[in-house]
mmCIF file of C-alpha atoms in Angstrom:
data_model
loop_
_atom_site.group_PDB
_atom_site.id
_atom_site.type_symbol
_atom_site.label_atom_id
_atom_site.label_comp_id
_atom_site.label_asym_id
_atom_site.label_seq_id
_atom_site.Cartn_x
_atom_site.Cartn_y
_atom_site.Cartn_z
ATOM 1 C CA UNK A 1 56.394 6.843 -37.922
ATOM 2 C CA UNK A 2 53.079 5.122 -38.744
ATOM 3 C CA UNK A 3 50.680 6.714 -41.216
ATOM 4 C CA UNK A 4 47.598 7.807 -39.228
ATOM 5 C CA UNK A 5 44.567 7.447 -41.487
ATOM 6 C CA UNK A 6 41.106 8.950 -41.138
ATOM 7 C CA UNK A 7 39.598 5.480 -40.687
ATOM 8 C CA UNK A 8 41.968 4.805 -37.757
ATOM 9 C CA UNK A 9 40.903 8.070 -36.141
ATOM 10 C CA UNK A 10 37.225 7.205 -36.660
ATOM 11 C CA UNK A 11 37.723 3.726 -35.172
ATOM 12 C CA UNK A 12 39.427 5.133 -32.083
ATOM 13 C CA UNK A 13 36.734 7.761 -31.709
ATOM 14 C CA UNK A 14 34.051 5.046 -31.868
ATOM 15 C CA UNK A 15 35.885 3.042 -29.199
ATOM 16 C CA UNK A 16 36.408 5.936 -26.796
ATOM 17 C CA UNK A 17 34.005 8.780 -27.602
ATOM 18 C CA UNK A 18 36.946 11.197 -27.510
ATOM 19 C CA UNK A 19 37.283 14.108 -29.962
ATOM 20 C CA UNK A 20 38.839 13.556 -33.378
ATOM 21 C CA UNK A 21 41.887 15.723 -32.694
ATOM 22 C CA UNK A 22 42.487 13.955 -29.369
ATOM 23 C CA UNK A 23 42.228 10.595 -31.154
ATOM 24 C CA UNK A 24 44.670 11.660 -33.849
ATOM 25 C CA UNK A 25 47.178 12.908 -31.263
ATOM 26 C CA UNK A 26 46.873 9.671 -29.252
ATOM 27 C CA UNK A 27 47.411 7.525 -32.364
ATOM 28 C CA UNK A 28 50.430 9.591 -33.329
ATOM 29 C CA UNK A 29 51.843 9.245 -29.820
ATOM 30 C CA UNK A 30 51.187 5.480 -29.928
ATOM 31 C CA UNK A 31 52.738 5.188 -33.412
ATOM 32 C CA UNK A 32 49.491 3.759 -34.790
ATOM 33 C CA UNK A 33 48.958 1.138 -32.075
ATOM 34 C CA UNK A 34 45.172 1.175 -31.471
ATOM 35 C CA UNK A 35 45.207 -0.396 -27.997
ATOM 36 C CA UNK A 36 48.033 1.845 -26.838
ATOM 37 C CA UNK A 37 46.106 4.866 -28.144
ATOM 38 C CA UNK A 38 43.052 3.755 -26.141
ATOM 39 C CA UNK A 39 45.282 3.499 -23.083
ATOM 40 C CA UNK A 40 46.701 6.967 -23.675
ATOM 41 C CA UNK A 41 43.211 8.459 -23.905
ATOM 42 C CA UNK A 42 42.066 6.618 -20.776
ATOM 43 C CA UNK A 43 45.054 7.938 -18.845
ATOM 44 C CA UNK A 44 44.163 11.465 -19.952
ATOM 45 C CA UNK A 45 40.526 10.945 -19.005
ATOM 46 C CA UNK A 46 39.406 11.524 -22.582
ATOM 47 C CA UNK A 47 37.715 8.170 -23.140
ATOM 48 C CA UNK A 48 35.016 8.892 -20.582
ATOM 49 C CA UNK A 49 32.770 10.892 -22.897
ATOM 50 C CA UNK A 50 31.094 7.876 -24.461
ATOM 51 C CA UNK A 51 30.240 6.318 -21.081
ATOM 52 C CA UNK A 52 28.829 9.591 -19.800
ATOM 53 C CA UNK A 53 26.771 10.303 -22.932
ATOM 54 C CA UNK A 54 23.830 8.211 -21.757
ATOM 55 C CA UNK A 55 23.434 9.930 -18.398
ATOM 56 C CA UNK A 56 20.537 12.334 -17.834
ATOM 57 C CA UNK A 57 21.457 15.974 -18.385
ATOM 58 C CA UNK A 58 18.682 18.397 -17.451
ATOM 59 C CA UNK A 59 20.659 21.043 -15.563
ATOM 60 C CA UNK A 60 23.271 23.443 -16.984
ATOM 61 C CA UNK A 61 22.513 26.984 -18.118
ATOM 62 C CA UNK A 62 20.853 29.233 -20.674
ATOM 63 C CA UNK A 63 23.172 31.926 -22.056
ATOM 64 C CA UNK A 64 22.633 34.968 -24.264
ATOM 65 C CA UNK A 65 24.758 36.860 -26.759
ATOM 66 C CA UNK A 66 24.282 39.367 -29.538
ATOM 67 C CA UNK A 67 25.014 42.763 -30.997
ATOM 68 C CA UNK A 68 23.083 45.716 -32.463
ATOM 69 C CA UNK A 69 21.147 43.561 -34.923
ATOM 70 C CA UNK A 70 21.396 39.967 -33.684
ATOM 71 C CA UNK A 71 20.099 38.311 -30.511
ATOM 72 C CA UNK A 72 20.837 34.748 -29.441
ATOM 73 C CA UNK A 73 19.789 32.297 -26.723
ATOM 74 C CA UNK A 74 21.516 28.935 -26.221
ATOM 75 C CA UNK A 75 20.700 26.164 -23.754
ATOM 76 C CA UNK A 76 23.522 23.825 -22.790
ATOM 77 C CA UNK A 77 22.602 20.979 -20.445
ATOM 78 C CA UNK A 78 24.613 19.182 -17.799
ATOM 79 C CA UNK A 79 23.856 16.556 -15.168
ATOM 80 C CA UNK A 80 24.054 18.761 -12.071
ATOM 81 C CA UNK A 81 23.424 22.413 -11.290
ATOM 82 C CA UNK A 82 26.895 22.535 -9.725
ATOM 83 C CA UNK A 83 28.499 22.474 -13.177
ATOM 84 C CA UNK A 84 26.909 25.841 -14.039
ATOM 85 C CA UNK A 85 29.474 27.381 -11.679
ATOM 86 C CA UNK A 86 32.348 25.658 -13.490
ATOM 87 C CA UNK A 87 34.456 28.242 -15.345
ATOM 88 C CA UNK A 88 35.334 25.848 -18.189
ATOM 89 C CA UNK A 89 31.649 25.021 -18.715
ATOM 90 C CA UNK A 90 30.679 28.707 -18.702
ATOM 91 C CA UNK A 91 33.420 29.473 -21.213
ATOM 92 C CA UNK A 92 32.214 26.670 -23.492
ATOM 93 C CA UNK A 93 28.617 27.963 -23.340
ATOM 94 C CA UNK A 94 29.735 31.505 -24.146
ATOM 95 C CA UNK A 95 31.829 30.248 -27.048
ATOM 96 C CA UNK A 96 28.884 28.341 -28.510
ATOM 97 C CA UNK A 97 26.605 31.387 -28.211
ATOM 98 C CA UNK A 98 29.212 33.551 -29.932
ATOM 99 C CA UNK A 99 29.373 31.076 -32.818
ATOM 100 C CA UNK A 100 25.588 31.193 -33.223
ATOM 101 C CA UNK A 101 25.769 34.997 -33.461
ATOM 102 C CA UNK A 102 28.597 34.948 -36.000
ATOM 103 C CA UNK A 103 27.794 31.917 -38.173
ATOM 104 C CA UNK A 104 23.972 31.709 -38.036
ATOM 105 C CA UNK A 105 23.812 27.885 -38.223
ATOM 106 C CA UNK A 106 20.536 26.432 -39.508
ATOM 107 C CA UNK A 107 20.080 24.001 -36.611
ATOM 108 C CA UNK A 108 21.920 22.253 -33.779
ATOM 109 C CA UNK A 109 23.466 19.672 -36.133
ATOM 110 C CA UNK A 110 24.934 22.463 -38.261
ATOM 111 C CA UNK A 111 26.164 24.221 -35.126
ATOM 112 C CA UNK A 112 27.913 21.086 -33.855
ATOM 113 C CA UNK A 113 29.869 20.751 -37.103
ATOM 114 C CA UNK A 114 31.306 24.285 -36.912
ATOM 115 C CA UNK A 115 34.923 24.879 -35.863
ATOM 116 C CA UNK A 116 35.178 25.807 -32.203
ATOM 117 C CA UNK A 117 37.589 28.784 -32.042
ATOM 118 C CA UNK A 118 41.137 28.254 -30.854
ATOM 119 C CA UNK A 119 40.949 24.478 -30.392
ATOM 120 C CA UNK A 120 41.328 22.766 -33.763
ATOM 121 C CA UNK A 121 38.129 20.898 -32.880
ATOM 122 C CA UNK A 122 34.516 21.111 -33.996
ATOM 123 C CA UNK A 123 31.860 22.139 -31.486
ATOM 124 C CA UNK A 124 30.904 18.463 -31.085
ATOM 125 C CA UNK A 125 34.510 17.473 -30.465
ATOM 126 C CA UNK A 126 34.965 20.336 -28.019
ATOM 127 C CA UNK A 127 31.788 19.252 -26.243
ATOM 128 C CA UNK A 128 33.198 15.713 -25.889
ATOM 129 C CA UNK A 129 36.437 17.230 -24.639
ATOM 130 C CA UNK A 130 34.501 19.184 -22.004
ATOM 131 C CA UNK A 131 32.627 16.029 -20.973
ATOM 132 C CA UNK A 132 35.944 14.353 -20.258
ATOM 133 C CA UNK A 133 37.403 17.432 -18.558
ATOM 134 C CA UNK A 134 34.406 18.362 -16.395
ATOM 135 C CA UNK A 135 33.471 14.798 -15.581
ATOM 136 C CA UNK A 136 29.780 14.707 -16.445
ATOM 137 C CA UNK A 137 27.577 14.536 -19.509
ATOM 138 C CA UNK A 138 26.892 17.882 -21.177
ATOM 139 C CA UNK A 139 25.132 18.737 -24.422
ATOM 140 C CA UNK A 140 24.051 21.694 -26.530
ATOM 141 C CA UNK A 141 20.279 21.260 -26.600
ATOM 142 C CA UNK A 142 18.812 24.174 -28.574
ATOM 143 C CA UNK A 143 19.284 27.758 -29.660
ATOM 144 C CA UNK A 144 17.275 30.694 -30.963
ATOM 145 C CA UNK A 145 18.635 33.461 -33.172
ATOM 146 C CA UNK A 146 16.777 36.648 -34.166
ATOM 147 C CA UNK A 147 18.063 39.089 -36.781
ATOM 148 C CA UNK A 148 16.178 41.853 -38.577
ATOM 149 C CA UNK A 149 17.395 45.184 -40.030
ATOM 150 C CA UNK A 150 14.655 47.357 -38.498
ATOM 151 C CA UNK A 151 14.518 45.719 -35.092
ATOM 152 C CA UNK A 152 15.908 45.758 -31.590
ATOM 153 C CA UNK A 153 16.794 42.353 -30.156
ATOM 154 C CA UNK A 154 16.809 42.163 -26.366
ATOM 155 C CA UNK A 155 17.827 39.311 -24.077
ATOM 156 C CA UNK A 156 17.413 38.648 -20.385
ATOM 157 C CA UNK A 157 18.884 35.854 -18.262
ATOM 158 C CA UNK A 158 17.285 35.165 -14.897
ATOM 159 C CA UNK A 159 19.340 33.661 -12.104
ATOM 160 C CA UNK A 160 22.377 31.595 -13.032
ATOM 161 C CA UNK A 161 20.998 30.745 -16.463
ATOM 162 C CA UNK A 162 17.754 29.194 -15.193
ATOM 163 C CA UNK A 163 15.515 31.201 -17.564
ATOM 164 C CA UNK A 164 16.469 32.979 -20.781
ATOM 165 C CA UNK A 165 14.370 35.303 -22.918
ATOM 166 C CA UNK A 166 14.904 36.768 -26.381
ATOM 167 C CA UNK A 167 12.458 39.312 -27.824
ATOM 168 C CA UNK A 168 12.303 41.455 -30.945
ATOM 169 C CA UNK A 169 10.801 44.934 -31.253
ATOM 170 C CA UNK A 170 10.347 46.235 -34.792
ATOM 171 C CA UNK A 171 10.440 50.000 -35.353
ATOM 172 C CA UNK A 172 11.810 52.631 -37.734
ATOM 173 C CA UNK A 173 13.574 54.262 -34.780
ATOM 174 C CA UNK A 174 15.502 51.294 -33.448
ATOM 175 C CA UNK A 175 18.393 53.507 -32.287
ATOM 176 C CA UNK A 176 16.278 55.380 -29.749
ATOM 177 C CA UNK A 177 17.635 54.553 -26.268
ATOM 178 C CA UNK A 178 14.108 54.254 -24.914
ATOM 179 C CA UNK A 179 13.384 51.367 -27.296
ATOM 180 C CA UNK A 180 16.254 49.314 -25.896
ATOM 181 C CA UNK A 181 15.147 50.102 -22.329
ATOM 182 C CA UNK A 182 11.570 48.979 -22.941
ATOM 183 C CA UNK A 183 12.742 45.919 -24.877
ATOM 184 C CA UNK A 184 14.755 44.756 -21.874
ATOM 185 C CA UNK A 185 11.828 45.414 -19.525
ATOM 186 C CA UNK A 186 9.593 43.340 -21.783
ATOM 187 C CA UNK A 187 12.157 40.527 -21.805
ATOM 188 C CA UNK A 188 12.066 40.577 -17.996
ATOM 189 C CA UNK A 189 8.264 40.496 -18.168
ATOM 190 C CA UNK A 190 8.351 37.381 -20.364
ATOM 191 C CA UNK A 191 10.661 35.671 -17.868
ATOM 192 C CA UNK A 192 8.213 36.393 -15.035
ATOM 193 C CA UNK A 193 4.834 35.994 -16.767
ATOM 194 C CA UNK A 194 5.668 33.033 -19.042
ATOM 195 C CA UNK A 195 3.300 33.814 -21.958
ATOM 196 C CA UNK A 196 2.510 30.884 -24.218
ATOM 197 C CA UNK A 197 1.770 32.840 -27.402
ATOM 198 C CA UNK A 198 2.560 36.241 -28.909
ATOM 199 C CA UNK A 199 -1.080 37.201 -29.601
ATOM 200 C CA UNK A 200 -4.497 35.574 -29.945
ATOM 201 C CA UNK A 201 -3.948 34.981 -33.675
ATOM 202 C CA UNK A 202 -1.032 32.714 -32.736
ATOM 203 C CA UNK A 203 -3.154 30.469 -30.513
ATOM 204 C CA UNK A 204 -4.057 27.286 -32.451
ATOM 205 C CA UNK A 205 -7.780 26.943 -33.190
ATOM 206 C CA UNK A 206 -7.906 23.527 -31.525
ATOM 207 C CA UNK A 207 -6.539 25.029 -28.286
ATOM 208 C CA UNK A 208 -9.246 27.715 -28.315
ATOM 209 C CA UNK A 209 -11.997 25.174 -29.030
ATOM 210 C CA UNK A 210 -10.775 22.903 -26.252
ATOM 211 C CA UNK A 211 -10.835 25.800 -23.773
ATOM 212 C CA UNK A 212 -14.322 26.774 -24.885
ATOM 213 C CA UNK A 213 -15.568 23.217 -24.450
ATOM 214 C CA UNK A 214 -14.129 23.049 -20.928
ATOM 215 C CA UNK A 215 -15.763 26.398 -20.127
ATOM 216 C CA UNK A 216 -19.100 25.211 -21.554
ATOM 217 C CA UNK A 217 -19.128 21.996 -19.486
ATOM 218 C CA UNK A 218 -18.200 23.863 -16.305
ATOM 219 C CA UNK A 219 -20.935 26.449 -16.913
ATOM 220 C CA UNK A 220 -23.568 23.754 -17.526
ATOM 221 C CA UNK A 221 -22.482 21.769 -14.479
ATOM 222 C CA UNK A 222 -22.764 24.881 -12.332
ATOM 223 C CA UNK A 223 -26.410 25.255 -13.330
ATOM 224 C CA UNK A 224 -26.059 28.342 -15.533
ATOM 225 C CA UNK A 225 -28.947 28.818 -18.014
ATOM 226 C CA UNK A 226 -27.957 27.580 -21.472
ATOM 227 C CA UNK A 227 -29.122 30.805 -23.130
ATOM 228 C CA UNK A 228 -26.407 32.859 -21.370
ATOM 229 C CA UNK A 229 -23.589 30.320 -21.649
ATOM 230 C CA UNK A 230 -22.246 31.728 -24.952
ATOM 231 C CA UNK A 231 -21.971 35.163 -23.320
ATOM 232 C CA UNK A 232 -20.163 33.640 -20.333
ATOM 233 C CA UNK A 233 -17.750 31.809 -22.607
ATOM 234 C CA UNK A 234 -17.025 34.989 -24.558
ATOM 235 C CA UNK A 235 -15.912 36.745 -21.374
ATOM 236 C CA UNK A 236 -13.906 33.763 -20.146
ATOM 237 C CA UNK A 237 -12.094 33.223 -23.438
ATOM 238 C CA UNK A 238 -11.031 36.874 -23.453
ATOM 239 C CA UNK A 239 -9.659 36.351 -19.934
ATOM 240 C CA UNK A 240 -7.844 33.238 -21.198
ATOM 241 C CA UNK A 241 -6.210 35.254 -24.000
ATOM 242 C CA UNK A 242 -5.179 37.860 -21.436
ATOM 243 C CA UNK A 243 -3.360 35.175 -19.474
ATOM 244 C CA UNK A 244 -1.570 33.302 -22.261
ATOM 245 C CA UNK A 245 -0.984 35.947 -24.973
ATOM 246 C CA UNK A 246 2.011 38.208 -24.390
ATOM 247 C CA UNK A 247 0.612 41.414 -25.897
ATOM 248 C CA UNK A 248 -2.599 41.113 -23.842
ATOM 249 C CA UNK A 249 -0.938 40.374 -20.497
ATOM 250 C CA UNK A 250 -0.795 42.912 -17.678
ATOM 251 C CA UNK A 251 2.714 44.410 -17.559
ATOM 252 C CA UNK A 252 4.499 43.066 -14.447
ATOM 253 C CA UNK A 253 6.166 46.447 -13.818
ATOM 254 C CA UNK A 254 2.854 48.350 -14.083
ATOM 255 C CA UNK A 255 -0.162 45.978 -13.964
ATOM 256 C CA UNK A 256 -2.511 48.811 -14.960
ATOM 257 C CA UNK A 257 -1.022 48.587 -18.469
ATOM 258 C CA UNK A 258 -1.233 45.740 -20.957
ATOM 259 C CA UNK A 259 1.830 45.013 -23.080
ATOM 260 C CA UNK A 260 -0.056 46.405 -26.085
ATOM 261 C CA UNK A 261 -0.543 49.656 -24.168
ATOM 262 C CA UNK A 262 3.152 49.767 -23.222
ATOM 263 C CA UNK A 263 4.053 49.451 -26.907
ATOM 264 C CA UNK A 264 1.518 52.113 -27.864
ATOM 265 C CA UNK A 265 2.899 54.538 -25.291
ATOM 266 C CA UNK A 266 6.441 53.885 -26.497
ATOM 267 C CA UNK A 267 5.387 54.542 -30.094
ATOM 268 C CA UNK A 268 3.876 57.900 -29.135
ATOM 269 C CA UNK A 269 6.993 58.854 -27.198
ATOM 270 C CA UNK A 270 9.424 58.188 -30.043
ATOM 271 C CA UNK A 271 7.043 59.163 -32.852
ATOM 272 C CA UNK A 272 7.117 55.784 -34.599
ATOM 273 C CA UNK A 273 5.072 52.590 -34.563
ATOM 274 C CA UNK A 274 6.539 49.809 -32.400
ATOM 275 C CA UNK A 275 5.607 46.142 -32.823
ATOM 276 C CA UNK A 276 6.585 43.190 -30.650
ATOM 277 C CA UNK A 277 7.223 40.799 -33.510
ATOM 278 C CA UNK A 278 8.426 37.611 -31.785
ATOM 279 C CA UNK A 279 9.841 36.145 -28.591
ATOM 280 C CA UNK A 280 11.405 32.981 -27.194
ATOM 281 C CA UNK A 281 11.512 31.881 -23.570
ATOM 282 C CA UNK A 282 13.772 29.017 -22.494
ATOM 283 C CA UNK A 283 13.393 27.477 -19.051
ATOM 284 C CA UNK A 284 16.375 25.317 -18.232
ATOM 285 C CA UNK A 285 15.628 21.624 -18.592
ATOM 286 C CA UNK A 286 11.929 22.032 -19.443
ATOM 287 C CA UNK A 287 10.604 18.806 -20.895
ATOM 288 C CA UNK A 288 13.726 16.835 -19.966
ATOM 289 C CA UNK A 289 13.906 14.006 -17.470
ATOM 290 C CA UNK A 290 15.686 15.115 -14.325
ATOM 291 C CA UNK A 291 18.476 12.987 -12.938
ATOM 292 C CA UNK A 292 17.410 11.032 -9.841
ATOM 293 C CA UNK A 293 20.273 10.507 -7.439
ATOM 294 C CA UNK A 294 20.359 6.993 -5.967
ATOM 295 C CA UNK A 295 23.439 6.855 -3.776
ATOM 296 C CA UNK A 296 22.834 3.265 -2.659
ATOM 297 C CA UNK A 297 22.762 2.114 -6.279
ATOM 298 C CA UNK A 298 25.902 4.131 -7.054
ATOM 299 C CA UNK A 299 27.780 2.538 -4.125
ATOM 300 C CA UNK A 300 26.608 -0.914 -5.194
ATOM 301 C CA UNK A 301 27.736 -0.262 -8.778
ATOM 302 C CA UNK A 302 31.152 0.910 -7.605
ATOM 303 C CA UNK A 303 31.515 -2.116 -5.333
ATOM 304 C CA UNK A 304 30.807 -4.491 -8.216
ATOM 305 C CA UNK A 305 33.550 -3.010 -10.419
#
């Protein structure tokens, strides 16, 4: 029996893109013969990951997980929306989210190096395994994790993982059932209203100045007297904050209330101050290039092989 070294496993992995454990098993089966090991992996469909890695992946799903004190969102991308219905893909996404809850990795690179439960593979290796199994490129893109001792973390997933929201309410009475109810309603609000910032203090100064300049030019071009333009801009910038800042938005469930008012009413009801301390909203594939299907090109490519 040949001695299978780490360098042999690395070489085979570089050749095929398959997971390290799959490479080691193939080399063992091939008694150390590199070309035979490549053949074994190809027959099992495990050498496809490297070829698929360059293909656009802007579909997939956003998933949530958590417990009493931790909330997590994870986005895992795939090439087509069809894969979101794949049970193996859904299981992989759930497993990744569970790891983020339990291990609190610092970033995606740290997450990918963690052991994926029950497989003997890392998350990266399991991802490559899923690429080969499912038949299209997939990838863990990003995650958010909130944890605080005096806080309620709430998540909401809209549709089949198209939008995911994670919010945090801070209060001394986090165990009040009403807090959890309102937190979930606010997460649903974020999904629908898509706020850009938590509050006006979070809006960068350059963004505010740019908006004011646009408002000033529009007011001048419309013939408004220059002496009243500052007053006009003051009203318009407050309207702008009301549109982009979460705590100043009109509550989608009751538009007569702002989110700040909802929090104030909740605080009075439970007898404790309630603050919306942070939020994250993931829209699946935002900022990624969508795959463009070109069936004629695909047929031509197949014909040339």
